[in-house]
Each structure stands twice: as structure tokens, then as C-alpha cells.
Amino acid sequence: MKNKFYLLILAVIFSMAIAGCDETNNPPGQFTNGVFVINEGAFGSSNGEVSFIKSDNSVNNNQYAAANGGLILGDVLQSMHINNGNAYLLVNNSNKVVVVDIDDLKNTTTINGFLLPRFMVSYNGKGYISEYIDFVNNGNVMIVDLSTNAIVDSVQVGKLPEQMMMVGSSLLVANSGDTTLHLVNTTTLAKTNIGDIDYPKYITKTSDGNIWVLYTGKPAWSGTQTDGGLLVLNSTATAIVKTINIGSTAFNNPSQLATDGNNLYYEYLGNVYKIDKSATVAPASPFITGPATSFYGMNYYSANNTLFVADAKNFVSSGVVKRYNASTGALIDTLNVGVAPNGFVFN
Amino acid sequence: MLKWLFSTVFLLAGLSNLFAQVVTDSIKKTDTIPITVLNTYILRDYQGYDFTAGIRTYTLSPTLLRDNSSISGLSDALQTVGGVYMRSYGNGMNNAVTLRGFGPERTSTLWNGIPINNAGLGQLDMNLMPGGFFNSIKLIEGSSSTQYGNGAQGGSLLLEYHPDFNNKFNITLQQEFGSFFSWNTGVQTNYGNKIFQGRTAFLRNSSNNNYAYKDKATVGFPTKETVNANFFSYQIIQDLFFSFKKNWNLSFHGWFNYTDRRIPPPLGAANNNSQQFDQNIRLMTQLWKQIRFHGIKLQVAYLQDHLNFRTDAFNDSSLIHSGQVQLQYTYSSSKVFALISGGNFSVNYSEYQYYGNPITEFRGNVFIMTNWRFRSKSRITQAKLSAGMRQQLSTHYISYPSAHIGMDLTQHIKEGHSITACLAFNTAYRMPTLNDLYWVPGGNPNLKPEYSWNTEASFKYKMDLPWIDLSFDVMGYFGRTSNWIQWTPTIFGYWEPQNLTEVQSAGFEGGASFSLKKKKWKLNLQGHYNFTHATDVNNNFYQLIYVPQHSVKGTLELKWDEIYLTILPSFYSKRFTLSDNTQFIPSFFLLNLQAGYTLKLTSCAIGFFGRLNNVTHADYQMVLNRPMPGINFSAGINFYLDIQPNRQRR
């Protein structure tokens, strides 16, 4: 009887111990021939994470924590940039950039000193990182020496700088909080405003070398809402090729931008629109209707001609990635990822 | 000289125990709320009657407040109550009560019968409720909208202060010091005569709050000190009570709170110097008259809630004015029957920037409740039955009526032994908050009120002998809430509240208590297990976030003469942080200790007390990535002076 009692006590302790254990995370995958999913996490919860979709379509979530012994990545993982064997994870509300080895996602260093970092490009041994600083004043592009991971310089740009692109040795910066599109000389750091469009935010390049910029237009909350659209620049960003108006409706402006080289994909009214690079007017009907509860990211994966759409759902549950055939718009599958997926990086 | 110095030192010292000089059972699950007459002045409102038959009611006793909340917030004391989970954002930070899976916006708090939940947010921060300043605190667990109005789906918290018209003058002072350079100072004085009683109370809390935590966002998990977490708060309460001839009673009440808190970032996030100011002004007057069996009471209240939140990049300030008029009629013919009927009318006004234009919203409700008591001639069997209904109206809606019917049946088996069975069915409602309705963008004027129904049954065995008390109780409940309001993102890029889902709340509670008294010794043991299954019906019945399925709480109090030692262990199972239950905070075990000694002199008393919190130095969180402090202490001294030359001491 006494033994049974002890066994019962042990069983209770054992079950309580199990109840207290963390979820078993998947072991770190081999991060090649697949897709990184940037899971932003819920603001203020520090649950930003990285998922990886392997070539066999299996998904491993929480890969940063798994690779680093449960380490928390931070609050609002904004974007990821891969360069020279390293991945740079820009953690917006943590004001930091976490550098990991792309082979195993192990943390190699953390670069501090940013204020709301957003996106990164690299060129000639340097990293260029856009940062908001705040929501009122002009933002910066911070310049990091990638050999030492030290911030070496900065240049002030427009308000709420977002995506960037290298155009030769110059840096094209979309300032999503004003009407400027800056071209920054990376040698002299002199900048030129080459656009006068409302709230440029996304940048991509088509196969003909033209640069496409999606400007959202002024949102309704700014007081005077304006239409969003597409601005097409030539390959040197020295001339405007064309402008395509998309539009705006109450509390809704276009967003997102991806390309397969010949076609552009963007979001408007919760739908995906597809436009040929030679078109001069926006399509009237959507390519994919209502793919997401909370449309939060999109990219094109050339390896299997797939369009990836990130659905953040309600930000307090796991998000999903929906994959569509980029030619037909047919849904291929839906994958569960982390909290609030907002982008994809192909490796 | 020494005597003078001795007195002065303690006069400069402070309060908490002294609000709690009368040491009674730590938690009482009351079978009934007797029509207790404190004195001739008794506030004959409906809380004095048992209109909650069948519903589980806790009375937070002075001991509980002494051991847990001291003179600061109520959160620690509430945490020890069986079905309660406190969602704390860190030591001293926002602390929201969760009952049966229902969050703070679904728990109604009433100050002397007037609802005081913030009209914009629909909730209250329990860290801003000074527990020691109320001599009657009751927690009604479960749906109780019929009795207490809007938002009482999870339960209701009743904060009251009753004067003692036999009092001439007393003063309580307390000074407490603790870890993280925390200082709590409290002063309360009661003064008056048989016609007039005044109460003035002052409370000041401050803390550097720089407790250590394990930084799980930095390689190697180094121990760091919490930054940007200091807070400062003071509260003033003034009550004036008049008891005139011919049973006319009049009172004035004022409660002012000013709290300035720095908000530390979650683990891994940058410090953006978040800061929150809460300023609340609560004013109320009550006039009532009792003529034999008939009573009528008029309450007029003004509430002002000012909340300012700012960071390096953001500054937001809201100010809401609320006026309330409440009229009640009571009838109690005998010990057999009582009735209360009345109505509450309120108006909310705000010029908050996120509401766009200034908004004015009117709300009102009417109610009627009855209570019967039956007793067999031999007094072996007793029964209580209560039934009632409330109808809420507002500028936007007419909600479903809420109703309650409940019964307590007690059978005395033999001398000192009894069993009690309780059964209740009730419905409740919650009106959308001002934020739900008017926020720009997203506020949804088409929202419907939430509507809940709940049924519960409990059974209790009680043995009450001269030197030993023993009781066991079990309770189960089941209910659903439809039109559950949730904020959700839209395709337009902003969030909007919608009547999205239905929530099912089911659970089981079991408890036991044992107390032993022998000469100067007193031993009190309590244990409580709680199982909560609060799920989203439309989302695969996943458990609601931040609702532990299992919790176990205990109390061991050992007292010899005026020396006491209290041990408070508690355990919470994991709590999901995502609505699809794929992420959770691990379970934790917490152990707190308190000890004290009260030196009673002729007309004064001096108390010494100490607390040791989180004795096992558990690394735990109540909210994801918001670390709580490890082992910490506080200690203090209080002084109580009572000048009652003509009073028969109790």
C-alpha cells in the first residue's frame, strides 16, 4: 500500500514535470533549396521567429530558437537579408539586427544602435539598412561594415524609409511616409529625389531592367487620401518610363509588390492583381480573390513558379502561407507557419 | 522622553495590517451573505441581502488583505482566490483579473454599488485598487449581470466601506519597505460620533522596481536588471457619513488616484521609454431612507478616467467623463422575503482623439430581484431562493434581458454538521465599450451586445465544532457566451471589433479547509483545485489564451497569540498565448511566506510584519515575455491608535 502511494506521488510529479516542459522544437533544418518565412510576431510579445519551408514542402517553425537553445529573437521581425553566408534578421521593435550563420541559423553577433530598422540591402562589403527612427521625423539609412558588423555611417532620407534597391552603385530608397524616392550615391552619400509620388513603399525589378515602385498613396487617416499606383523607372533610375494608377477606396490603398520578371503582382482590396510589364493601365479584375484574412506579405518563387501569400490572420494565432500557381492563380497548398508572417526569402 | 520617541516613530510608520486587526479566516466562501447590521447606519442596499443564492461568493477577509495586498493593489489578494488568474505585465504593472476564462472587461467592479470599469476599455487595473481601504470586499464568481449589471459574465468585484458609528477616533499608520527600493506608506483615520462619521485615507506607493530577470533574448541568458519599470502612485479617499433622525442617511465619497508608471519592454524588445499615467477621480453621494420594511436609496456619481500612454514615438491621451444616477427601492418584510427594484442611468462623454468627434452615450438599466428564505420548524432544513431580472438599454441597443434564479439548500445533519447544495442558472450581458463603438478607424456601431448563460451546482459539507472546523466543497459550472466581441484585422489595414465567435466556459472546483483552535494556538489550512475549460466554439474548441486549465492554491496559517505565520503555495498549469494553442507559457509553482507580530496595548497596537515572495526563486511569467521578479521581500511596521472612551470594545 505504501509503495502504491509513493508510485502515485511519483506519477503526479512526473505528470506535472511533463506539463511544465516546453514544446519539442524541430531540429534545425538544412537551410538550402527552400524558403525562409519571416514571422513578425505580435507587437509587444517578442515572438518574432523564422520558419523554413523545405523543398519537400515540410515546414519547420521556430528555427531561430531551435538553433540557439531557446533564445528569443525579439519583437517584430521585420525582414531578413542574406549576404555572403550570413543572414541578417532585422528586428524592428528591438532596434537590432541579429546576424546568424545561414547554414545553421546560429547567432554569431547582434548589431545594436538602430531605431526601428526595416529593410537591408548589401553592396561592396557594406550593408544599407533603412530605419524609421520614429513616426514623425525623417528616417535614415544606416551603413554597416559587414566585415566588422559596425555601423560606420548614415544618411538621412525621407520619412518612414522602407524597401531599397541597388541601382549600379547607387541606392534607391522608398520613403513610405512622404512623397520622396531617394537615389543615394553610396560614395558621397549625396541624395537626389527622383520621384514625386505619394508614399512609395515597395521596389522590384523586371526582366527588362526597369524598376517598379509601388506607391500606396496617402492613407485615409492622413487626412487627404490619394490613389496609389505603380511608378516605372528605367534601369538607371534616371527617367520615368510610365505611371499606372491603381486607385484607393475608403481606408484602403494598394500594397505589396512581387514579380516573376515579366509580370507584376500587387495587393489591392485584399485581392492579388497581376499586370504585365508592358501594360499601361491597371487590370480591372483580380488574379486571385481574397487569399488572406490579413494580407501581410507576398513574393514570387521562381524555382517552381509559385506565388507566396502570407496571411497574418488575427496576430494572436499561427499565420499561414498560401502558395498559388503563378500562371493560373490556382491554390496549391496552405502551410502553417509562425505568428504574423510578413515576407519570404528564398535560399 | 523614550515613550514619546517610541510613539513618534510608530506614528511615522504605516498601515495594511491595521486595516486588518481582526484576524479571521483567510478566505470565506460564504454560504450566505447575512443581513449583517454593523450598526444603526447599515447601508441597506441589495448587497446586504442574499440575491445571489446558488452563486459562489468569496469574502476577502482582513487576513487575506494583510497577507497579500498590504496597502497596495488588490491583485495579490485576488490571486489567492480559487478561480482567479491575474494577467500581470510585470511587478506593479497592469494586472487584469481573469475569472472562469473571462478577462477583465468581462468582470464588473463596483464601488459602493456603482460600476467603475473604464467606459473606454471596459476594464480596471487591479494594481490601482487599494485593497486595504475597503472593509468589505466580495468577489462574486460567475455570471452576475442580474445583480451587478453590464459585463459581469466572469464575475463581479464589490468594493465597499462601511462606517462604524460607535467610533470616536482612530488612526492607522503604516510604513513598508521592500526589495527594489519599494516604499509603501498609508494613513487612515476615522473620526466622528453617532451622527457623523468621517474617513480620510492616504496611500503612497513607489518603487524603483529594478528587479533581476533572466534575459532569454541574449546569448547565454545573462541576468539583467529590469529597466524603465519604476512607478509612483498616490491615492486619497474621503468619506463623510451622516445618520440623521427618522432614518435619513446621507454620505459623500471621493476617491482620487494618480499613478505614474514606466512600462518596461518585453524580453528582447528595445526600451522605448513607455510611460503610463492613470488619473481617476471618483465622486459619489448617497441619500437613503428606511421606513420600517421599506428603503429607498439614491446614488449620484461622477467618474473621470484619464489615461495617458506615451513612448519615444507616440503620445496618446484619453479622458472620459461618466455620470451615473442609481435609484433603488428595497422591501424586506421579515427574514423570509426581500425585494429590491431600481434602475441605473449613466452618460459617458469623451473628446478622445481616436473617437473622432466628441461622443456622448447614454445607458440605462432597470432591475428587480427577490429573495425568499425558508426554514423548517425544527430548523434542520433551510432554503434560500433568489430570482431576478435586469434589462439594459443604451443609445445603440436594447440588450437581451439578464435573469437569475438560484437556490441554497442546507441540511443540518447533527449538531455542528451540515451539508449544503446550491444550484443556479443565470444569464449575463456585456455592452460594447466606447472603444468598440467609436474608435477611428475600426469602431463598429453595428456590434451586438454579448450574451451569456451559465448554470452551476455546488455541494458542501461543513463540520463546525467549538475548536475545530472542517469543510469540503465541490462545484461545477457550464455556460456559453454568444456574440463574443473580438478585434480583428480587416483588408483595409485597420482592426475592427466584430461579434466573431461563441465561447464555452466549463469547469470544476474543489476545495477543503481545516482549522483548529486550542488555547492561544490556531491552525488554518486551505486547499483549492480549479479546472477551467474555456474554449472558442468556432475555433476547434481551443482553450482561450491566458487561461490556465489547472490551478492549485493553498494556505497554511499558524497563529500563536498575536504571532502569525502564513504559507501560500500556488501552482498554475501552462497558459496558451496563441488562440490556436500552438504556443504557451510554461507552468509554474510559487511560494510566498508572511509572518508578523502584533503588540496590543490599552488603546493602541503596534504590528510588525514581513513578507517573502517567490521563495523558490521561480522564473515565471504571467504574460508572454514579461518576466516576474524572483525572490523578494518586504517588511514593515504599523501603528494603530483607537480613542473610544465610551465605547464597548469588541
mmCIF file of C-alpha atoms in Angstrom, chain A residues 16 19-23 43-47 62 64 68-75 91-96 107 110 116 133-136 221 249-253 267 269-270 292-295 312-319 339, chain B residues 89 215-221 265-272 312-314 440-442 486-495 539 545-546 571 573-574 576-587 589 621 623-626:
data_model
loop_
_atom_site.group_PDB
_atom_site.id
_atom_site.type_symbol
_atom_site.label_atom_id
_atom_site.label_comp_id
_atom_site.label_asym_id
_atom_site.label_seq_id
_atom_site.Cartn_x
_atom_site.Cartn_y
_atom_site.Cartn_z
ATOM 1 C CA MET A 16 3.481 17.878 -13.567
ATOM 2 C CA ALA A 19 3.124 19.637 -18.181
ATOM 3 C CA GLY A 20 5.894 22.125 -17.488
ATOM 4 C CA CYS A 21 8.043 21.126 -20.414
ATOM 5 C CA ASP A 22 8.435 23.292 -23.477
ATOM 6 C CA GLU A 23 7.144 22.152 -26.811
ATOM 7 C CA PHE A 43 3.766 43.583 -31.398
ATOM 8 C CA GLY A 44 4.890 43.739 -27.787
ATOM 9 C CA SER A 45 5.118 39.968 -27.390
ATOM 10 C CA SER A 46 8.672 39.369 -28.639
ATOM 11 C CA ASN A 47 7.628 36.257 -30.511
ATOM 12 C CA ASN A 62 10.698 28.451 -34.607
ATOM 13 C CA TYR A 64 15.927 30.568 -34.606
ATOM 14 C CA ASN A 68 20.056 28.783 -30.421
ATOM 15 C CA GLY A 69 18.895 26.857 -27.382
ATOM 16 C CA GLY A 70 15.555 28.616 -26.969
ATOM 17 C CA LEU A 71 16.899 32.114 -27.477
ATOM 18 C CA ILE A 72 14.216 34.735 -28.084
ATOM 19 C CA LEU A 73 14.756 36.593 -31.347
ATOM 20 C CA GLY A 74 12.914 39.751 -30.407
ATOM 21 C CA ASP A 75 9.927 41.953 -31.009
ATOM 22 C CA VAL A 91 14.111 43.094 -35.539
ATOM 23 C CA ASN A 92 12.134 46.266 -35.721
ATOM 24 C CA ASN A 93 10.911 46.900 -32.179
ATOM 25 C CA SER A 94 14.104 45.518 -30.682
ATOM 26 C CA ASN A 95 16.200 48.096 -32.539
ATOM 27 C CA LYS A 96 18.686 45.476 -33.540
ATOM 28 C CA ASN A 107 23.561 33.598 -33.709
ATOM 29 C CA THR A 110 23.961 41.233 -32.743
ATOM 30 C CA LEU A 116 13.171 50.758 -35.864
ATOM 31 C CA ILE A 133 13.751 56.423 -36.196
ATOM 32 C CA ASP A 134 10.199 57.449 -35.305
ATOM 33 C CA PHE A 135 6.859 58.102 -36.990
ATOM 34 C CA VAL A 136 7.186 61.853 -37.244
ATOM 35 C CA TRP A 221 -6.009 58.633 -41.675
ATOM 36 C CA THR A 249 -11.080 53.407 -51.582
ATOM 37 C CA ALA A 250 -12.105 54.340 -48.080
ATOM 38 C CA PHE A 251 -9.385 53.113 -45.766
ATOM 39 C CA ASN A 252 -7.830 51.010 -48.486
ATOM 40 C CA ASN A 253 -4.709 51.591 -50.516
ATOM 41 C CA GLU A 267 -2.450 43.601 -53.480
ATOM 42 C CA LEU A 269 -8.743 45.448 -51.608
ATOM 43 C CA GLY A 270 -7.479 42.152 -50.239
ATOM 44 C CA ALA A 292 -5.985 36.031 -46.887
ATOM 45 C CA THR A 293 -7.786 37.121 -43.781
ATOM 46 C CA SER A 294 -4.995 39.572 -43.144
ATOM 47 C CA PHE A 295 -2.872 40.006 -46.265
ATOM 48 C CA ALA A 312 -1.240 37.033 -40.579
ATOM 49 C CA LYS A 313 -4.792 36.098 -39.557
ATOM 50 C CA ASN A 314 -5.509 37.737 -36.191
ATOM 51 C CA PHE A 315 -1.907 38.148 -34.946
ATOM 52 C CA VAL A 316 -2.648 36.013 -31.878
ATOM 53 C CA SER A 317 -2.619 32.686 -33.683
ATOM 54 C CA SER A 318 -0.283 30.965 -36.090
ATOM 55 C CA GLY A 319 -0.278 32.533 -39.513
ATOM 56 C CA VAL A 339 2.831 34.431 -35.864
ATOM 57 C CA TYR B 89 2.508 42.541 -17.212
ATOM 58 C CA ASP B 215 17.364 37.679 -20.309
ATOM 59 C CA LYS B 216 16.365 34.913 -22.674
ATOM 60 C CA ALA B 217 16.865 37.180 -25.655
ATOM 61 C CA THR B 218 20.611 37.433 -25.128
ATOM 62 C CA VAL B 219 23.046 34.622 -25.796
ATOM 63 C CA GLY B 220 23.924 32.858 -22.545
ATOM 64 C CA PHE B 221 20.753 34.057 -20.814
ATOM 65 C CA PRO B 265 9.818 46.425 -22.594
ATOM 66 C CA PRO B 266 9.112 42.725 -23.059
ATOM 67 C CA LEU B 267 12.102 40.399 -23.263
ATOM 68 C CA GLY B 268 14.117 41.124 -26.362
ATOM 69 C CA ALA B 269 12.397 44.398 -27.206
ATOM 70 C CA ALA B 270 14.007 47.796 -27.118
ATOM 71 C CA ASN B 271 13.288 50.218 -24.341
ATOM 72 C CA ASN B 272 11.218 52.938 -25.947
ATOM 73 C CA ASP B 312 9.570 57.973 -27.634
ATOM 74 C CA ALA B 313 7.463 57.977 -30.783
ATOM 75 C CA PHE B 314 3.899 58.115 -29.527
ATOM 76 C CA VAL B 440 -11.424 55.634 -35.617
ATOM 77 C CA PRO B 441 -10.749 53.724 -37.717
ATOM 78 C CA GLY B 442 -12.462 50.475 -36.931
ATOM 79 C CA GLN B 486 -13.040 40.376 -30.880
ATOM 80 C CA TRP B 487 -10.861 42.901 -32.619
ATOM 81 C CA THR B 488 -9.643 41.508 -35.889
ATOM 82 C CA PRO B 489 -7.649 42.897 -38.835
ATOM 83 C CA THR B 490 -9.522 43.896 -41.953
ATOM 84 C CA ILE B 491 -8.498 44.097 -45.587
ATOM 85 C CA PHE B 492 -8.442 47.840 -45.099
ATOM 86 C CA GLY B 493 -5.349 47.645 -42.963
ATOM 87 C CA TYR B 494 -7.004 48.538 -39.666
ATOM 88 C CA TRP B 495 -8.593 46.478 -36.930
ATOM 89 C CA ASN B 539 -12.171 27.635 -33.357
ATOM 90 C CA ILE B 545 -5.431 32.403 -24.259
ATOM 91 C CA TYR B 546 -4.066 33.131 -20.790
ATOM 92 C CA PHE B 571 0.544 26.240 -8.972
ATOM 93 C CA SER B 573 -0.529 24.958 -15.462
ATOM 94 C CA LYS B 574 0.662 26.214 -18.827
ATOM 95 C CA PHE B 576 -1.630 29.298 -24.165
ATOM 96 C CA THR B 577 -0.608 32.582 -25.723
ATOM 97 C CA LEU B 578 -1.944 31.892 -29.217
ATOM 98 C CA SER B 579 -5.571 31.220 -29.982
ATOM 99 C CA ASP B 580 -4.704 28.062 -31.932
ATOM 100 C CA ASN B 581 -2.919 26.747 -28.829
ATOM 101 C CA THR B 582 0.434 26.336 -30.574
ATOM 102 C CA GLN B 583 2.413 28.486 -28.160
ATOM 103 C CA PHE B 584 2.302 28.641 -24.399
ATOM 104 C CA ILE B 585 3.974 29.872 -21.248
ATOM 105 C CA PRO B 586 5.173 27.006 -19.048
ATOM 106 C CA SER B 587 3.514 26.129 -15.773
ATOM 107 C CA PHE B 589 4.907 26.974 -8.827
ATOM 108 C CA GLN B 621 5.696 34.778 -16.464
ATOM 109 C CA VAL B 623 2.112 37.303 -19.783
ATOM 110 C CA LEU B 624 4.389 36.158 -22.583
ATOM 111 C CA ASN B 625 7.919 37.519 -22.275
ATOM 112 C CA ARG B 626 7.061 39.736 -19.308
#
